[in-house]
Coordinates of C-alpha atoms and ligand atoms in Angstrom, one line a residue:
M27 CA 0.0 0.0 0.0
T28 CA 1.4 3.4 -1.0
I29 CA 0.3 6.4 0.9
R30 CA 1.3 9.8 -0.4
R31 CA 1.3 12.6 2.1
T32 CA -0.1 15.9 1.0
P33 CA 1.4 19.2 2.4
G34 CA -1.3 19.3 5.1
G35 CA 0.0 15.9 6.4
V36 CA -3.1 14.1 5.3
P37 CA -2.5 11.0 3.2
G38 CA -3.3 11.4 -0.5
R39 CA -5.5 8.5 -1.7
T40 CA -5.8 6.8 -5.0
A41 CA -8.9 5.2 -6.4
R42 CA -8.6 1.9 -8.2
P43 CA -11.3 1.0 -10.7
R44 CA -13.5 -1.8 -9.5
R45 CA -16.0 -4.3 -10.9
Y46 CA -19.3 -4.7 -9.0
L47 CA -22.3 -6.8 -9.3
M48 CA -25.7 -5.4 -8.3
C49 CA -29.4 -6.4 -8.4
R50 CA -32.2 -3.9 -9.0
P51 CA -34.7 -4.0 -6.2
E52 CA -37.7 -4.5 -8.4
Y53 CA -39.3 -7.1 -6.1
F54 CA -38.0 -5.5 -2.9
E55 CA -40.4 -5.6 0.1
V56 CA -40.2 -6.6 3.8
S57 CA -42.5 -9.6 4.0
Y58 CA -40.5 -11.5 6.7
A59 CA -38.2 -10.6 9.5
I60 CA -34.8 -12.3 9.8
N61 CA -32.8 -9.5 11.3
A62 CA -33.5 -6.8 14.0
W63 CA -34.1 -4.0 11.4
M64 CA -36.9 -5.7 9.5
D65 CA -40.5 -5.0 10.5
P66 CA -43.1 -6.5 8.0
T67 CA -45.8 -4.2 9.4
K68 CA -43.9 -1.1 8.3
P69 CA -44.7 0.0 4.7
V70 CA -42.0 -0.1 2.1
D71 CA -42.0 2.1 -1.1
T72 CA -40.5 -0.2 -3.7
A73 CA -40.4 2.5 -6.4
R74 CA -38.5 4.7 -4.0
A75 CA -36.1 1.8 -3.2
V76 CA -35.4 1.4 -7.0
M77 CA -34.8 5.2 -7.3
Q78 CA -32.3 5.2 -4.4
W79 CA -30.6 2.1 -5.7
E80 CA -30.3 3.7 -9.2
R81 CA -28.5 6.7 -7.7
L82 CA -26.0 4.3 -6.1
H83 CA -25.6 2.4 -9.4
D84 CA -25.1 5.6 -11.3
L85 CA -22.6 6.9 -8.8
Y86 CA -20.4 3.9 -9.3
L87 CA -20.5 4.4 -13.0
S88 CA -19.6 8.1 -12.6
L89 CA -16.6 7.1 -10.5
G90 CA -15.4 4.9 -13.4
H91 CA -16.3 1.5 -12.0
Q92 CA -17.9 -1.3 -14.0
V93 CA -21.2 -2.5 -12.8
D94 CA -22.7 -5.8 -13.9
L95 CA -26.4 -6.6 -13.2
I96 CA -28.1 -9.9 -12.1
D97 CA -31.8 -10.2 -12.9
P98 CA -33.9 -9.9 -9.8
L99 CA -36.3 -12.9 -9.2
P100 CA -39.8 -12.5 -7.9
G101 CA -40.3 -14.0 -4.4
L102 CA -36.7 -13.1 -3.4
P103 CA -37.1 -9.6 -2.0
D104 CA -33.6 -9.6 -0.4
M105 CA -31.9 -10.4 -3.6
V106 CA -31.1 -6.7 -3.9
Y107 CA -28.4 -7.3 -1.2
A108 CA -26.0 -8.6 -3.8
A109 CA -23.1 -8.6 -1.3
N110 CA -24.5 -11.8 0.2
G111 CA -24.6 -13.6 -3.2
A112 CA -20.9 -14.8 -3.3
T113 CA -17.3 -13.9 -2.4
V114 CA -14.9 -13.5 -5.3
V115 CA -11.2 -13.4 -4.9
D116 CA -8.7 -13.8 -7.8
G117 CA -11.5 -14.8 -10.1
K118 CA -12.5 -17.7 -7.8
V119 CA -16.1 -17.6 -6.8
L120 CA -17.2 -19.0 -3.4
G121 CA -21.0 -19.4 -3.6
A122 CA -23.2 -18.5 -0.7
R123 CA -25.3 -20.8 1.4
F124 CA -27.9 -18.9 3.4
R125 CA -28.9 -19.6 7.0
N126 CA -32.6 -18.6 6.5
V127 CA -34.9 -20.6 4.2
E128 CA -36.4 -17.3 2.9
R129 CA -33.1 -16.6 1.1
A130 CA -32.0 -20.1 0.2
A131 CA -32.8 -19.8 -3.5
E132 CA -30.5 -16.8 -3.9
G133 CA -27.4 -18.9 -3.5
P134 CA -27.9 -21.0 -6.7
A135 CA -29.2 -17.9 -8.6
Y136 CA -25.9 -16.0 -8.0
Q137 CA -23.8 -19.1 -8.7
E138 CA -25.6 -19.5 -12.0
W139 CA -24.9 -15.8 -12.9
F140 CA -21.1 -16.4 -12.4
R141 CA -21.1 -19.6 -14.4
A142 CA -23.0 -17.9 -17.2
N143 CA -20.6 -15.0 -17.2
G144 CA -17.4 -17.0 -17.8
F145 CA -16.3 -17.8 -14.3
T146 CA -15.0 -21.4 -14.3
E147 CA -14.0 -21.8 -10.6
V148 CA -17.4 -21.6 -8.8
L149 CA -17.7 -23.6 -5.5
D150 CA -21.2 -24.5 -4.3
P151 CA -20.4 -24.5 -0.5
E152 CA -21.2 -27.2 2.0
F153 CA -21.5 -24.9 5.0
V154 CA -23.4 -21.7 5.7
N155 CA -21.7 -18.5 4.5
E156 CA -23.5 -15.3 3.4
G157 CA -21.0 -14.1 1.0
E158 CA -19.5 -10.6 1.4
G159 CA -22.0 -10.0 4.1
D160 CA -19.6 -11.8 6.4
F161 CA -16.4 -12.1 4.3
L162 CA -14.4 -8.9 3.9
V163 CA -11.2 -9.1 1.9
T164 CA -8.1 -7.1 2.8
T165 CA -4.7 -7.5 1.1
N166 CA -3.5 -10.1 3.6
F167 CA -6.7 -11.6 5.1
V168 CA -10.2 -12.6 4.6
L169 CA -12.1 -11.2 7.7
A170 CA -15.0 -13.4 8.5
G171 CA -18.0 -12.8 10.8
W172 CA -19.8 -15.4 12.8
G173 CA -22.4 -15.5 15.5
F174 CA -25.5 -14.8 13.5
R175 CA -25.2 -16.1 10.0
S176 CA -22.0 -17.5 8.5
T177 CA -20.4 -20.4 10.5
P178 CA -16.8 -21.2 11.5
E179 CA -17.1 -24.3 9.2
G180 CA -17.9 -21.9 6.4
H181 CA -14.9 -19.9 7.3
L182 CA -12.6 -22.9 7.0
E183 CA -14.2 -23.8 3.7
A184 CA -13.3 -20.3 2.4
Q185 CA -9.7 -20.6 3.7
E186 CA -9.2 -23.9 1.9
F187 CA -10.8 -22.5 -1.3
F188 CA -9.0 -19.2 -1.5
G189 CA -5.7 -20.2 0.2
K190 CA -5.8 -16.9 2.2
P191 CA -5.8 -16.7 6.0
V192 CA -9.3 -16.4 7.2
I193 CA -9.7 -14.5 10.5
G194 CA -12.9 -15.4 12.4
L195 CA -14.5 -12.5 14.2
R196 CA -17.5 -13.0 16.5
L197 CA -20.4 -10.6 16.3
T198 CA -22.4 -10.2 19.5
D199 CA -25.0 -7.5 18.9
P200 CA -28.1 -8.5 16.8
R201 CA -28.2 -5.1 15.1
Y202 CA -24.8 -5.9 13.6
Y203 CA -25.6 -9.4 12.3
H204 CA -23.3 -9.4 9.3
L205 CA -19.7 -8.4 9.4
D206 CA -20.3 -5.7 6.8
T207 CA -22.6 -3.8 9.2
A208 CA -19.7 -3.6 11.8
L209 CA -16.5 -3.3 9.7
A210 CA -15.4 -2.0 6.3
V211 CA -12.2 -2.3 4.3
L212 CA -10.9 1.2 3.3
D213 CA -7.8 0.2 1.4
G214 CA -5.2 -2.6 1.4
D215 CA -5.1 -3.7 5.0
E216 CA -6.7 -0.5 6.4
V217 CA -10.1 -1.0 8.0
M218 CA -12.7 0.8 10.1
Y219 CA -15.0 -0.9 12.6
H220 CA -17.3 -0.5 15.5
P221 CA -15.7 -2.2 18.5
A222 CA -18.9 -2.8 20.5
A223 CA -20.2 -5.1 17.8
F224 CA -17.6 -7.7 18.6
S225 CA -16.8 -10.1 21.4
A226 CA -13.8 -9.2 23.7
G227 CA -11.6 -11.8 22.1
S228 CA -12.4 -10.6 18.6
R229 CA -11.8 -7.0 19.6
A230 CA -8.3 -8.0 20.8
V231 CA -7.6 -9.7 17.5
L232 CA -8.7 -6.6 15.6
E233 CA -6.5 -4.4 17.8
Q234 CA -3.5 -6.6 17.1
L235 CA -4.0 -6.9 13.3
F236 CA -5.2 -3.3 12.7
P237 CA -3.6 -1.0 15.3
D238 CA -4.3 2.0 13.1
A239 CA -7.9 1.2 12.3
L240 CA -10.5 4.0 12.2
L241 CA -12.8 3.3 15.2
V242 CA -16.4 4.2 14.5
G243 CA -18.9 5.2 17.3
E244 CA -22.3 4.0 18.2
Q245 CA -24.2 6.7 16.3
D246 CA -22.5 6.3 12.9
A247 CA -22.6 2.5 13.3
G248 CA -26.3 2.6 14.1
A249 CA -26.8 4.7 10.9
F250 CA -25.2 1.8 9.0
G251 CA -22.1 3.9 8.4
L252 CA -19.9 0.8 8.3
N253 CA -21.9 -0.6 5.4
A254 CA -19.5 1.2 3.2
V255 CA -17.8 0.7 -0.2
S256 CA -14.4 2.2 -0.8
D257 CA -12.4 2.3 -4.0
G258 CA -9.3 3.4 -2.2
R259 CA -10.2 7.1 -2.4
H260 CA -14.0 7.5 -2.5
V261 CA -15.9 6.0 0.4
V262 CA -19.6 5.6 -0.3
I263 CA -21.5 5.6 3.0
P264 CA -25.1 6.3 4.2
E265 CA -25.5 10.0 4.4
A266 CA -26.6 10.0 8.0
A267 CA -23.1 8.9 9.2
Q268 CA -21.8 12.5 9.4
T269 CA -19.2 12.2 12.1
L270 CA -17.8 9.2 10.2
A271 CA -17.6 11.4 7.0
E272 CA -15.4 13.9 9.0
Q273 CA -13.2 11.1 10.3
L274 CA -12.7 9.8 6.7
R275 CA -11.8 13.2 5.4
G276 CA -9.3 13.5 8.2
R277 CA -7.6 10.4 6.7
G278 CA -7.6 11.7 3.2
F279 CA -10.6 9.8 1.9
E280 CA -13.4 11.4 0.0
P281 CA -16.7 10.3 1.7
I282 CA -19.8 10.3 -0.5
G283 CA -23.1 10.1 1.4
M284 CA -26.1 8.3 -0.1
D285 CA -29.7 8.0 1.0
L286 CA -30.8 4.4 0.9
S287 CA -33.5 4.7 3.6
E288 CA -35.9 2.3 1.9
L289 CA -33.3 -0.5 1.7
L290 CA -32.4 0.2 5.4
K291 CA -35.9 -1.3 6.2
G292 CA -34.5 -4.6 5.1
G293 CA -31.4 -4.2 7.2
G294 CA -29.0 -3.2 4.5
S295 CA -27.3 -0.2 2.8
V296 CA -24.5 0.7 0.5
K297 CA -22.2 -2.3 0.9
C298 CA -25.1 -4.8 1.1
C299 CA -26.2 -3.8 -2.4
T300 CA -22.7 -4.2 -3.8
L301 CA -20.7 -7.4 -4.5
E302 CA -17.1 -6.8 -5.5
I303 CA -15.8 -9.0 -8.3
R304 CA -12.1 -9.3 -7.8
A305 CA -10.6 -10.6 -11.0
Ligands
LIG415 N1 -32.7 -8.7 4.9 C1 -31.4 -9.2 4.6 C2 -31.0 -10.2 5.6 O1 -31.3 -10.1 6.7 C3 -30.4 -8.1 4.6 C4 -29.1 -8.4 4.1 C5 -28.1 -7.3 4.2 N2 -26.9 -7.6 3.5 C6 -25.7 -7.4 4.0 N3 -24.7 -7.6 3.3 N4 -25.5 -7.1 5.3 O2 -30.3 -11.2 5.3

């Protein structure tokens, strides 16, 4: 990782073009509750969800990224959360296996997309893992959440498949049920996270591996601020995470706030809607 210092002492940051996979929320609704944010009695405005999603999609294009689309399927309202669909490292695709029956059919749908789009190494997993919801890839590690969805067996399966060290991190607060609600990769091996979302042991591991991490407070984490997507320079975050935006600027990043309020009703935001395809 190269960090250039600008005259003000703030590191200069460089964006690297990315390839993302997204799924338009045409069939988005909250018809069941499988996390603490979902309330099926609260109305959801699907047209508004599509509009907010389109702004995110268009933003990625304007930043110079490639965005592929997978067709949404009726009856799978959570399919918009593409991050959960797989984990892709060095062109190798680890499929997802969902904990909840409501989402089970999404796993094969995403695997099929990868097979149809020229990916030859696609593993249909034996153990539960919810894709990049719980697997976050840094230069040296795959950080892996457990406690609510993905399992330690699923972590080992990922380690064998990718040949990268997988670091299991235990999530303890039901509001932060996927790792990507509690931690985000900013660049290389640089991360930000909300310490209170993790067990004491996992906090100690994070402190050891990432002594310079940006620590994110309760308010920003509660606004889904850690559900962020970084290209190394631009960090796309929910617009409500304002203190976090300041913290990111202080580190030389360019935060971009988005309103994804409808998709928040399903328990997801920026990162949940974005699966990174690492060639
Ligand atoms: N309703 C979905 C679920 O509970 C939301 C998934 C959010 N995605 C994510 N990457 N955190 O599974």
